[in-house]
Coordinates of C-alpha atoms and ligand atoms in Angstrom, one line a residue:
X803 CA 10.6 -29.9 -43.2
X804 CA 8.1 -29.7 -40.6
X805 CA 10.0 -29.0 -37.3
X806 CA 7.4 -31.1 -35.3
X807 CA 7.8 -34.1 -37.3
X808 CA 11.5 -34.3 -37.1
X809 CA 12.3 -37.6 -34.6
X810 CA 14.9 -38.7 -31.9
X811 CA 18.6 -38.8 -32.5
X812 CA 19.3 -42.0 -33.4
X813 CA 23.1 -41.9 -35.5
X814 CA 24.4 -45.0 -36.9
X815 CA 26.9 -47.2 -35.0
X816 CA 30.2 -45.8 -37.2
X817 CA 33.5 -46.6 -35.9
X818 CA 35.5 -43.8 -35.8
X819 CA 38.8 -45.1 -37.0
X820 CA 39.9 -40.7 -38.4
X821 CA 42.4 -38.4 -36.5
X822 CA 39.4 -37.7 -34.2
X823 CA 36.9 -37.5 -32.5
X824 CA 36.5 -40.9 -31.7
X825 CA 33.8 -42.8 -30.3
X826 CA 33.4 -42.2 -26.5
X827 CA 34.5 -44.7 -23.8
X828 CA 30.4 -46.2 -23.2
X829 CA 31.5 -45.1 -19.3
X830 CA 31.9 -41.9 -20.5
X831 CA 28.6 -42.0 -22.1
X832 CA 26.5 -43.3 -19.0
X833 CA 28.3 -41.1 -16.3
X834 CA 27.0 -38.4 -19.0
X835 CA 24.0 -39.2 -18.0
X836 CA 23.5 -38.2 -14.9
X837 CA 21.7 -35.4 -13.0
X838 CA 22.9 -32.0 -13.1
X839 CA 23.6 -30.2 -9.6
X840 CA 23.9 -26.6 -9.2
X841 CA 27.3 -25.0 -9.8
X842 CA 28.0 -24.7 -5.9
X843 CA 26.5 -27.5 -4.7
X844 CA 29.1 -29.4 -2.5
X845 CA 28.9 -32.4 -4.2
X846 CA 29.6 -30.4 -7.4
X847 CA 32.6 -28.8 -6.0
X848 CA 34.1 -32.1 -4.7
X849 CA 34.0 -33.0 -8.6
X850 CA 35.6 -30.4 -9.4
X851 CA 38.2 -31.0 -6.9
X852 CA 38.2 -34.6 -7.8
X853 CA 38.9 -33.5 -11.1
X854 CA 41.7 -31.4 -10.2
X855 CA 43.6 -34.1 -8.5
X856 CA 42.6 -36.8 -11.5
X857 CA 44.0 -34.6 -14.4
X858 CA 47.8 -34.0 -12.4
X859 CA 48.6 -37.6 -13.1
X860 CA 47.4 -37.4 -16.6
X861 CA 49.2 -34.6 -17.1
X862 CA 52.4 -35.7 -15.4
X863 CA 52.3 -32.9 -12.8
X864 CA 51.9 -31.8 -9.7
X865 CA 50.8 -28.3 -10.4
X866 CA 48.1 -27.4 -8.0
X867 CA 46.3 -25.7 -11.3
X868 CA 44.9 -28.1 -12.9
X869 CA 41.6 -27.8 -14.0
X870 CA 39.0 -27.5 -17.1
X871 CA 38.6 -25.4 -19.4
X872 CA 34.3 -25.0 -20.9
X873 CA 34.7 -25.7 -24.8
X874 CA 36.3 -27.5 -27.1
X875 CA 40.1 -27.8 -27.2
X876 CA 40.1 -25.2 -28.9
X877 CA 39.1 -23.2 -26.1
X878 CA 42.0 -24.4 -24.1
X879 CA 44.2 -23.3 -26.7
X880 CA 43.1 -19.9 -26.8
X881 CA 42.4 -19.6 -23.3
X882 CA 46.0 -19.8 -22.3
X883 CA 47.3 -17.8 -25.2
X884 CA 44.7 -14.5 -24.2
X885 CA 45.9 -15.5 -21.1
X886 CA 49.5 -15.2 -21.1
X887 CA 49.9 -13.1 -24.0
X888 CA 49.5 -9.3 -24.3
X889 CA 49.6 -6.9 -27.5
X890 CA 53.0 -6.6 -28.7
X891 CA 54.6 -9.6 -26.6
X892 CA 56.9 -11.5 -28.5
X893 CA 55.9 -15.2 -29.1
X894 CA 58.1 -17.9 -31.3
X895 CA 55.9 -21.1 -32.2
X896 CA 57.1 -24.2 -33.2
X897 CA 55.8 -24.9 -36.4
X898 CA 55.5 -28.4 -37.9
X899 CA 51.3 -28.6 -39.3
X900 CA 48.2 -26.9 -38.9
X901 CA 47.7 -26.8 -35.4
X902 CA 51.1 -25.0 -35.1
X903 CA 49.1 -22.7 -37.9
X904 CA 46.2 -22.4 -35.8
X905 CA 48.7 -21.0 -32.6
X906 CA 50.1 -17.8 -34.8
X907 CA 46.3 -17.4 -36.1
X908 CA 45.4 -16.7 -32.5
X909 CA 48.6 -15.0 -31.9
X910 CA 47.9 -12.7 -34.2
X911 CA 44.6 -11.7 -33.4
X912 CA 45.9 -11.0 -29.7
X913 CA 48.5 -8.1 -31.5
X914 CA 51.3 -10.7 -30.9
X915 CA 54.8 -10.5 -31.9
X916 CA 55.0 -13.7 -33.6
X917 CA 57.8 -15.8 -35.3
X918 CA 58.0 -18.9 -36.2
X919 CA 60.4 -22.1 -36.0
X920 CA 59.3 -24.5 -38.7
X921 CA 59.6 -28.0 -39.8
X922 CA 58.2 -29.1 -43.0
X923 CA 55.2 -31.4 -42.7
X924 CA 56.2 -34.8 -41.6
X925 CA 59.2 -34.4 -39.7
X926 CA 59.8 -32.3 -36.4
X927 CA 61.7 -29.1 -34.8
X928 CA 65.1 -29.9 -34.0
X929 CA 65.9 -28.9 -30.5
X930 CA 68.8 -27.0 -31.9
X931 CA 67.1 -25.1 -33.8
X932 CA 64.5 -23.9 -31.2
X933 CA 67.0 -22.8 -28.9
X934 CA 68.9 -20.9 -32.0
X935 CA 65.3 -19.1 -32.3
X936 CA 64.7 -18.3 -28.6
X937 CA 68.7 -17.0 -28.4
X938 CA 67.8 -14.5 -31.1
X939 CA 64.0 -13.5 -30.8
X940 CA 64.0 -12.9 -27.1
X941 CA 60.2 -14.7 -26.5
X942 CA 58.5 -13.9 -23.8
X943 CA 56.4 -17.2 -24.8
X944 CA 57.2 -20.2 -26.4
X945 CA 54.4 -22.6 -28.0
X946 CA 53.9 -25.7 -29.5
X947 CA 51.7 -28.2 -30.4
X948 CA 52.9 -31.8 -29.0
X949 CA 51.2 -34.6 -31.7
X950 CA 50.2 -32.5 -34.6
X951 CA 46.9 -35.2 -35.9
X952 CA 47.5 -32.9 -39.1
X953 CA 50.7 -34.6 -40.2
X954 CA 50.8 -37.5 -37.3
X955 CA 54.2 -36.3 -36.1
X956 CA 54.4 -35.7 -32.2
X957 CA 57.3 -33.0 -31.4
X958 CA 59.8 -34.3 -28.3
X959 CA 59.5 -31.9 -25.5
X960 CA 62.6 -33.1 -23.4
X961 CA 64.7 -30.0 -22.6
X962 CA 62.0 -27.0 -24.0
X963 CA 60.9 -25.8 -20.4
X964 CA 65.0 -25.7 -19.6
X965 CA 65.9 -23.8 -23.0
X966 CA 62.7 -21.7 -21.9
X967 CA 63.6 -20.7 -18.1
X968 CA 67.2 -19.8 -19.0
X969 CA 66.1 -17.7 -21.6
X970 CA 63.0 -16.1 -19.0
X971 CA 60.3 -17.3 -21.5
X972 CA 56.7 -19.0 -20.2
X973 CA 56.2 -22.2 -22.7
X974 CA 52.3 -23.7 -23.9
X975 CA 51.7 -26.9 -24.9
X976 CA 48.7 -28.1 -27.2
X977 CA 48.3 -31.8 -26.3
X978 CA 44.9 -32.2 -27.5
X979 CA 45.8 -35.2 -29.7
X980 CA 48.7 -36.9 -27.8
X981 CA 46.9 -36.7 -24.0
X982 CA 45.7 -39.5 -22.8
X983 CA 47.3 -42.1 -25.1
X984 CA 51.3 -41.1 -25.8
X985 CA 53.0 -39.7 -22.1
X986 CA 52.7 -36.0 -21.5
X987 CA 55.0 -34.9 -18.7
X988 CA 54.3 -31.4 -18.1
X989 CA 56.9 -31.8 -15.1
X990 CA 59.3 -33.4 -16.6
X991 CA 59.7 -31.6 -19.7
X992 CA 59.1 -27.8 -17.6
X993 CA 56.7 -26.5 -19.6
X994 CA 54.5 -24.1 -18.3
X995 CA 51.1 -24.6 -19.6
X996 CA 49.3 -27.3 -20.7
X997 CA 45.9 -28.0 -22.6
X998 CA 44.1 -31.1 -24.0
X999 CA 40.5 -32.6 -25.0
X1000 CA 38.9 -35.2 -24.6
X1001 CA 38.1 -36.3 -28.0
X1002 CA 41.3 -37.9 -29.4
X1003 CA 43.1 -40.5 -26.9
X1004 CA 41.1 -39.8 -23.4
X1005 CA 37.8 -41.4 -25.3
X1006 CA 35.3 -38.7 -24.6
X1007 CA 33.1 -36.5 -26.2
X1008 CA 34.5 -32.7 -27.6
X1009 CA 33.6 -30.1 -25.2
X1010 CA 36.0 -29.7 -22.5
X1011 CA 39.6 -29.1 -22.6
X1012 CA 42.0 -30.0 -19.5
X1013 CA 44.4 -27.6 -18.4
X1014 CA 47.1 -27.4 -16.2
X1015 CA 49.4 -24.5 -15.2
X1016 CA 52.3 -24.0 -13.3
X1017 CA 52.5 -21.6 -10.7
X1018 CA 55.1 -18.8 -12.0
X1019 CA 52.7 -19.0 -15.4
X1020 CA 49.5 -18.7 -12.7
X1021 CA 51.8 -15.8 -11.0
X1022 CA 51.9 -14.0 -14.3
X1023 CA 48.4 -14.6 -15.1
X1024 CA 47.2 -13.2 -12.2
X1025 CA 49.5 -10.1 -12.6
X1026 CA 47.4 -8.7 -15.8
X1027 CA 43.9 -10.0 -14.1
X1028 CA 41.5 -7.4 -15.4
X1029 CA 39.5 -5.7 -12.7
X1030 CA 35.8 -5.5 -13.4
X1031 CA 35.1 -2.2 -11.6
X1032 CA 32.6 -3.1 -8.6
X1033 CA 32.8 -6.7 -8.9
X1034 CA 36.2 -7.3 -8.4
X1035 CA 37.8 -4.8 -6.2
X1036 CA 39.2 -7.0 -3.6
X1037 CA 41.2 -8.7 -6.5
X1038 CA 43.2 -5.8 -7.6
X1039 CA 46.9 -6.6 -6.9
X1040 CA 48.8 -3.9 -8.4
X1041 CA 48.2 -0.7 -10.6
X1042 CA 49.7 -2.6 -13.8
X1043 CA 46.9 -4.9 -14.7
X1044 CA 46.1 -5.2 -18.5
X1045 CA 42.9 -5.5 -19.5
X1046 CA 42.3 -8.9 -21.4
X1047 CA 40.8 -9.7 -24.2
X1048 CA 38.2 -12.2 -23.4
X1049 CA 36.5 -12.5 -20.4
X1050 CA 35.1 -16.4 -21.0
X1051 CA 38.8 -16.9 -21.9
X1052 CA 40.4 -15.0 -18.6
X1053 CA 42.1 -18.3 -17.0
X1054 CA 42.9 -15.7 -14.0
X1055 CA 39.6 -15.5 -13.4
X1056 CA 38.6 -19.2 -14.3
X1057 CA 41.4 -20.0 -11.7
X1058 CA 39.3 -18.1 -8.9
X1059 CA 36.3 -20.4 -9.9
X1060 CA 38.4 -23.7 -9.4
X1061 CA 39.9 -22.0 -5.9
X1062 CA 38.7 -22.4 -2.9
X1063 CA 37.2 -18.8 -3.4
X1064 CA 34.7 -20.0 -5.7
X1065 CA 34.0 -16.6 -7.6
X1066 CA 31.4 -16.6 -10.0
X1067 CA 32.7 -16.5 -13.6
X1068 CA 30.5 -19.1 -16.0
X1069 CA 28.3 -22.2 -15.1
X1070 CA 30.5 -24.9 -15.0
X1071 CA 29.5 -27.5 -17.9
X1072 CA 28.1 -29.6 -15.4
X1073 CA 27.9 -33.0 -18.0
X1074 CA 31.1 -32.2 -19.7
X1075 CA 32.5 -32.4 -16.1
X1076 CA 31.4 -36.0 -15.4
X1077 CA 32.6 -36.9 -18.6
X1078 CA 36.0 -35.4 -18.3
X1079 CA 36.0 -36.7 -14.9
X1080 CA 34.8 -40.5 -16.0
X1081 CA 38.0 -40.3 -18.8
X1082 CA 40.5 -40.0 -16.7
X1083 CA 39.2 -42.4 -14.0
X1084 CA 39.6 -44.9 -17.2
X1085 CA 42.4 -43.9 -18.4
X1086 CA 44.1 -43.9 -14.7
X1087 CA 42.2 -47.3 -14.0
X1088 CA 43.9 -48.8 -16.7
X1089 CA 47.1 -47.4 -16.2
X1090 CA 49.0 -44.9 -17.7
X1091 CA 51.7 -46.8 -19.5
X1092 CA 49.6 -50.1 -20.2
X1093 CA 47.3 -47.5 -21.9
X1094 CA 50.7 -45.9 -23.6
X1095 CA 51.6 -49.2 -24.4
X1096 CA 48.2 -50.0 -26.3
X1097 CA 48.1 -47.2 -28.3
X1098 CA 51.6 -48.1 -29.2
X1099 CA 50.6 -52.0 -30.2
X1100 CA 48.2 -50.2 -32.4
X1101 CA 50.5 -48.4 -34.0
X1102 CA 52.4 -51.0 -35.1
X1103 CA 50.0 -53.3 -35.6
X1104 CA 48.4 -50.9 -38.0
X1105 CA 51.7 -50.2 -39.9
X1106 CA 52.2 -53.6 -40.5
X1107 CA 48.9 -53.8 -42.2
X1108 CA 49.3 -51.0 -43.9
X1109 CA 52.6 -52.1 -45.4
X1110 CA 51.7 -55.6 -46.0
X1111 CA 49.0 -54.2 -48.7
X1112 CA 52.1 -52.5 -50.5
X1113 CA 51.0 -49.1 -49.1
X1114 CA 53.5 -46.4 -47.4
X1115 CA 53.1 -44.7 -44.2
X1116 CA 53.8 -41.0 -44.1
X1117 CA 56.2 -39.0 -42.6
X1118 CA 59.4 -39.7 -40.6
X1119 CA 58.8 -42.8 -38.7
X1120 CA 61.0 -41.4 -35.3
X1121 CA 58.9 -39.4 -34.3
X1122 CA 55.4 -40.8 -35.2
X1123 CA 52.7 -40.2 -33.0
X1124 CA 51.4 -43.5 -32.0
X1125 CA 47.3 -42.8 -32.0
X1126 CA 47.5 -41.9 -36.0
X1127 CA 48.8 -43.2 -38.8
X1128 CA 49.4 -41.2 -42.2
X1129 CA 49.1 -43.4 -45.7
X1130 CA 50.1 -42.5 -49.1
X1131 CA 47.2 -42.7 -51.2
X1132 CA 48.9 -45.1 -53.8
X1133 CA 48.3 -43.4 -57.5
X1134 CA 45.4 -44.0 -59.1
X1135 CA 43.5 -44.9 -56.5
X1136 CA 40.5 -42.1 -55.7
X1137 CA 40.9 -41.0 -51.8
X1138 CA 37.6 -40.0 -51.1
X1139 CA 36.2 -42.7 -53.0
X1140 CA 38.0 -44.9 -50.6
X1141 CA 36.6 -43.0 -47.8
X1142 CA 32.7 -43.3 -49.0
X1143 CA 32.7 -46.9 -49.0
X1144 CA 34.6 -47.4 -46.3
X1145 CA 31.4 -45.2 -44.7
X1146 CA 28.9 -46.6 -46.8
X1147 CA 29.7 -50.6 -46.7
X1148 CA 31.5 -50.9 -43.0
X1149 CA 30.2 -48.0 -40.9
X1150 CA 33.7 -46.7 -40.5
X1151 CA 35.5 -43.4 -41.0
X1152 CA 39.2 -42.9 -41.7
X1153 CA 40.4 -39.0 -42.1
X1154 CA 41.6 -37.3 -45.4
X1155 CA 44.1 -34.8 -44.9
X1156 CA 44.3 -31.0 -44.7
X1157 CA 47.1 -28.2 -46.9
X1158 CA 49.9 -29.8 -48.4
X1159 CA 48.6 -33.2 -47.6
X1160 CA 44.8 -32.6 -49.2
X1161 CA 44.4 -35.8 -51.7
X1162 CA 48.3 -37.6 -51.0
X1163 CA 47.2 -39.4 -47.9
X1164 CA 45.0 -40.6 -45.5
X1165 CA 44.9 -40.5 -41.7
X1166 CA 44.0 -43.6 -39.4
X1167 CA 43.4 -42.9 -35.9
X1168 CA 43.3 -45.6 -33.1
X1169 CA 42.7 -43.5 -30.1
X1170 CA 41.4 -44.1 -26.6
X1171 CA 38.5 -46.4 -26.7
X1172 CA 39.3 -47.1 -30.7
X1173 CA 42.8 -48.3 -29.8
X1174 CA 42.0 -51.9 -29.7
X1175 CA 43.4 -54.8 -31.8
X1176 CA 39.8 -56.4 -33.3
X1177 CA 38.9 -52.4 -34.2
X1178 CA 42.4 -52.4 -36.1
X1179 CA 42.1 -56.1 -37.7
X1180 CA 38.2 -54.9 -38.9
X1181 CA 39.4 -51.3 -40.1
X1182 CA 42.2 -53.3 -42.0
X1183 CA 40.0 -56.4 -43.3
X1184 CA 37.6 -53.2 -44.8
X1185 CA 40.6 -51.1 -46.1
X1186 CA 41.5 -53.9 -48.0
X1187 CA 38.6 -54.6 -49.3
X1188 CA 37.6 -51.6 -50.5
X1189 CA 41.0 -50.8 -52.0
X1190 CA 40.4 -54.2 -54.3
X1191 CA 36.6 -52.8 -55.5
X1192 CA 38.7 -49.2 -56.4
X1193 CA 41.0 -51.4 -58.7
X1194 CA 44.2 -51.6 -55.9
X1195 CA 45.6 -54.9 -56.3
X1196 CA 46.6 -56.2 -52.8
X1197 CA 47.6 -59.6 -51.5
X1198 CA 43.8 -60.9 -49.8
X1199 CA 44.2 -61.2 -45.8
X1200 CA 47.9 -60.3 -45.8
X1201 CA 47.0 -56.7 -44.2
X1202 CA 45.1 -58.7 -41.0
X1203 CA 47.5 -61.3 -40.4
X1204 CA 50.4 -58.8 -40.7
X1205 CA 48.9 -56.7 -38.3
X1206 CA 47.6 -59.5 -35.7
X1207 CA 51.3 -60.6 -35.2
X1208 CA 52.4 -56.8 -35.1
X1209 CA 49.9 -56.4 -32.2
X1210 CA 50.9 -59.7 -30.5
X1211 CA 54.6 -58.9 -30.7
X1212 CA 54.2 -55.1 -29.0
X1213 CA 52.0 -56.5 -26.6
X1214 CA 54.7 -59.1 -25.2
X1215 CA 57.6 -56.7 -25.6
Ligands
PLP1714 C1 42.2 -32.3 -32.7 C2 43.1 -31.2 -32.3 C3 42.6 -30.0 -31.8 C4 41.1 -29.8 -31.8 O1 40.5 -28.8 -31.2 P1 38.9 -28.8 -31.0 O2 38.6 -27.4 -30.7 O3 38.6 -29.7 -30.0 O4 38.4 -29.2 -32.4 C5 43.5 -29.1 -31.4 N1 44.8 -29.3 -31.4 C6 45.3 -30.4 -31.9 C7 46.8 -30.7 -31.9 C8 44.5 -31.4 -32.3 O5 44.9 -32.6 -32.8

């Protein structure tokens, strides 16, 4: 391939009805478009401060640190754990799909002390259980995904940051998948730390991951700051600072470059920042629990489909997260076949599944700017359709109608 030769982006309109990403909020998209400003340019840093307060509500807080992270979720996630973890702490995770797998991965590579609380795929951690775990490994952390996409359960938080205090643990949340579209109430629930993305149910592009931090998990954080000799002299607050592992990751020093200090640490992602910022001003335009509401009219309205075509949603309905529906791929039936023309004929994605769910079921996302009923009815109308050509036998337009007076019912109620 001649490089000169190759053209403009110019991707197909898909719907992006999978566990995520989604398709971005067209606001999103435009306020993406706008000129960049240099890092410490006032007008820059009232974004950034605009940003700050925007992302408490979202996050149900009112901890002053509340901020972004530069990367993917991912990077939030791993941000706070090099953060607030040192070699040899001990850390118990709660454990119920991959995302809980992906916390003890980056546990271990910090030299943690890990051990886990787990719930098979499809169901959730009793509460019970968690605080029979942090009575008899001691933590110094405690964390947990909040809606694992990977199995569609979301984990209830009620009563974690109490069972944490007592016991004199910090707790992280992952609520990449949940944020934005199910409530997250950092405050309420006393967790400690918090981190999304902006790719599942805030309706924005991958590449920036909201954070918020309360301030006895900022006090401990800034108790192991690593001193760059030279640079950072003025900052050194006691003899007992550990060196951290990542510098990019060092939220202690991200947290000076959110402050009014404004210490240089990396170039804020200037474009991520207008979109992070345009997805909250949605979401907190339309109203947190309207927008919880919609995503769960979707869900119903997208199990009633689902069921009136005969098929079974997965996993332990209690505790379903209401942005992503799991679906027994009925036997017989090829899954990625499914998948293909669902891509091929209608322009829309659905999501396989990963480990112990790899070829039984399929994921359905309807998050953020997807969550809508005529996105659901389409998806649905397709599904159906394409389940017929694959030799599924399935009552014609049962699935849409089912799912049109699903959505008009959890609207009302
Ligand atoms: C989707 C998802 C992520 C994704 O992280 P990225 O780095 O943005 O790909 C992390 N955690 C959970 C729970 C998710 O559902």
């Amino acid at each position: 391939m001649l490089p000169h030769t190759i053209g403009e982006i110019d991707p197909p309109q898909r719907l992006l009805m999978g566990p995520g990403p989604v398709n971005a909020h067209p606001r999103v998209l435009r306020a993406m478009a706008a000129d960049l400003l240099g890092q410490f340019d006032p007008e820059m840093t009232s974004y950034m401060n605009e940003v700050m307060a925007l992302y408490r509500p979202v996050f149900g807080t009112g901890n002053r640190w509340t901020f972004l992270v530069d990367g993917t979720a991912r990077a939030g996630i791993e941000a706070s754990l090099v953060s607030m973890v040192a070699p040899g702490d001990r850390v118990l995770v709660l454990n119920f799909g991959r995302f809980g797998l992906l916390l003890t991965e980056i546990l271990a590579r910090i030299g943690a002390v890990v051990e886990t609380v787990d719930a098979p795929w499809g169901e959730v951690v009793p509460m019970d259980a968690v605080a029979a775990a942090i009575e008899r490994f001691q933590p110094k952390v405690v964390a947990t995904v909040h809606g694992d996409t990977s199995t569609t359960m979301a984990q209830p938080l009620d009563g974690l940051g109490d069972l944490c205090r007592a016991a004199g643990a910090l707790s992280y949340v992952d609520a990449t998948a949940t944020i934005g579209g199910m409530e997250i109430a950092a405050d309420r629930w006393g967790v400690d730390v918090v981190t999304g993305g902006l790719q599942k149910c805030l309706g924005g592009p991958s590449g920036s991951s909201p954070i918020t931090i309360s301030d006895r998990a900022a006090d401990a954080i800034f108790a192991r700051r690593h001193v760059e000799e030279g640079i950072r002299r003025d900052d050194i607050t006691d003899g007992t600072g550990i060196r951290i592992g990542s510098n990019y990751f060092d939220l202690a020093m991200i947290m000076d470059y959110w402050s009014e200090k404004r210490l240089n640490h990396h170039t804020e992602a200037t474009t991520m920042l207008y979109g992070a910022r345009e997805c909250a001003r949605v979401a907190l335009g339309e109203g947190l629990a309207p927008r919880y509401a919609r995503h769960g009219a979707a869900s119903q309205a997208m199990m009633a489909g689902i069921r009136a075509m005969g098929l079974t949603v997965f996993g332990d309905e209690r505790y379903k997260m209401t942005n992503v529906t799991g679906i027994y791929i009925p036997d017989g039936v090829d899954g990625e076949a499914v998948r293909r023309r669902m891509r091929e004929d209608f322009e829309i994605e659905i999501g396989s599944a990963f480990g112990p769910l790899q070829g039984k079921i399929w994921r359905i996302g309807a998050m953020g700017y997807n969550a809508m009923k005529h996105k659901i009815l389409i998806t649905l109308g397709a599904l159906e359709s394409v389940l017929r050509a694959e030799g599924y036998a399935c009552p014609p337009g049962a699935a849409v109608d089912a799912a049109l007076a699903a959505w008009n019912k959890a609207s009302i109620t």
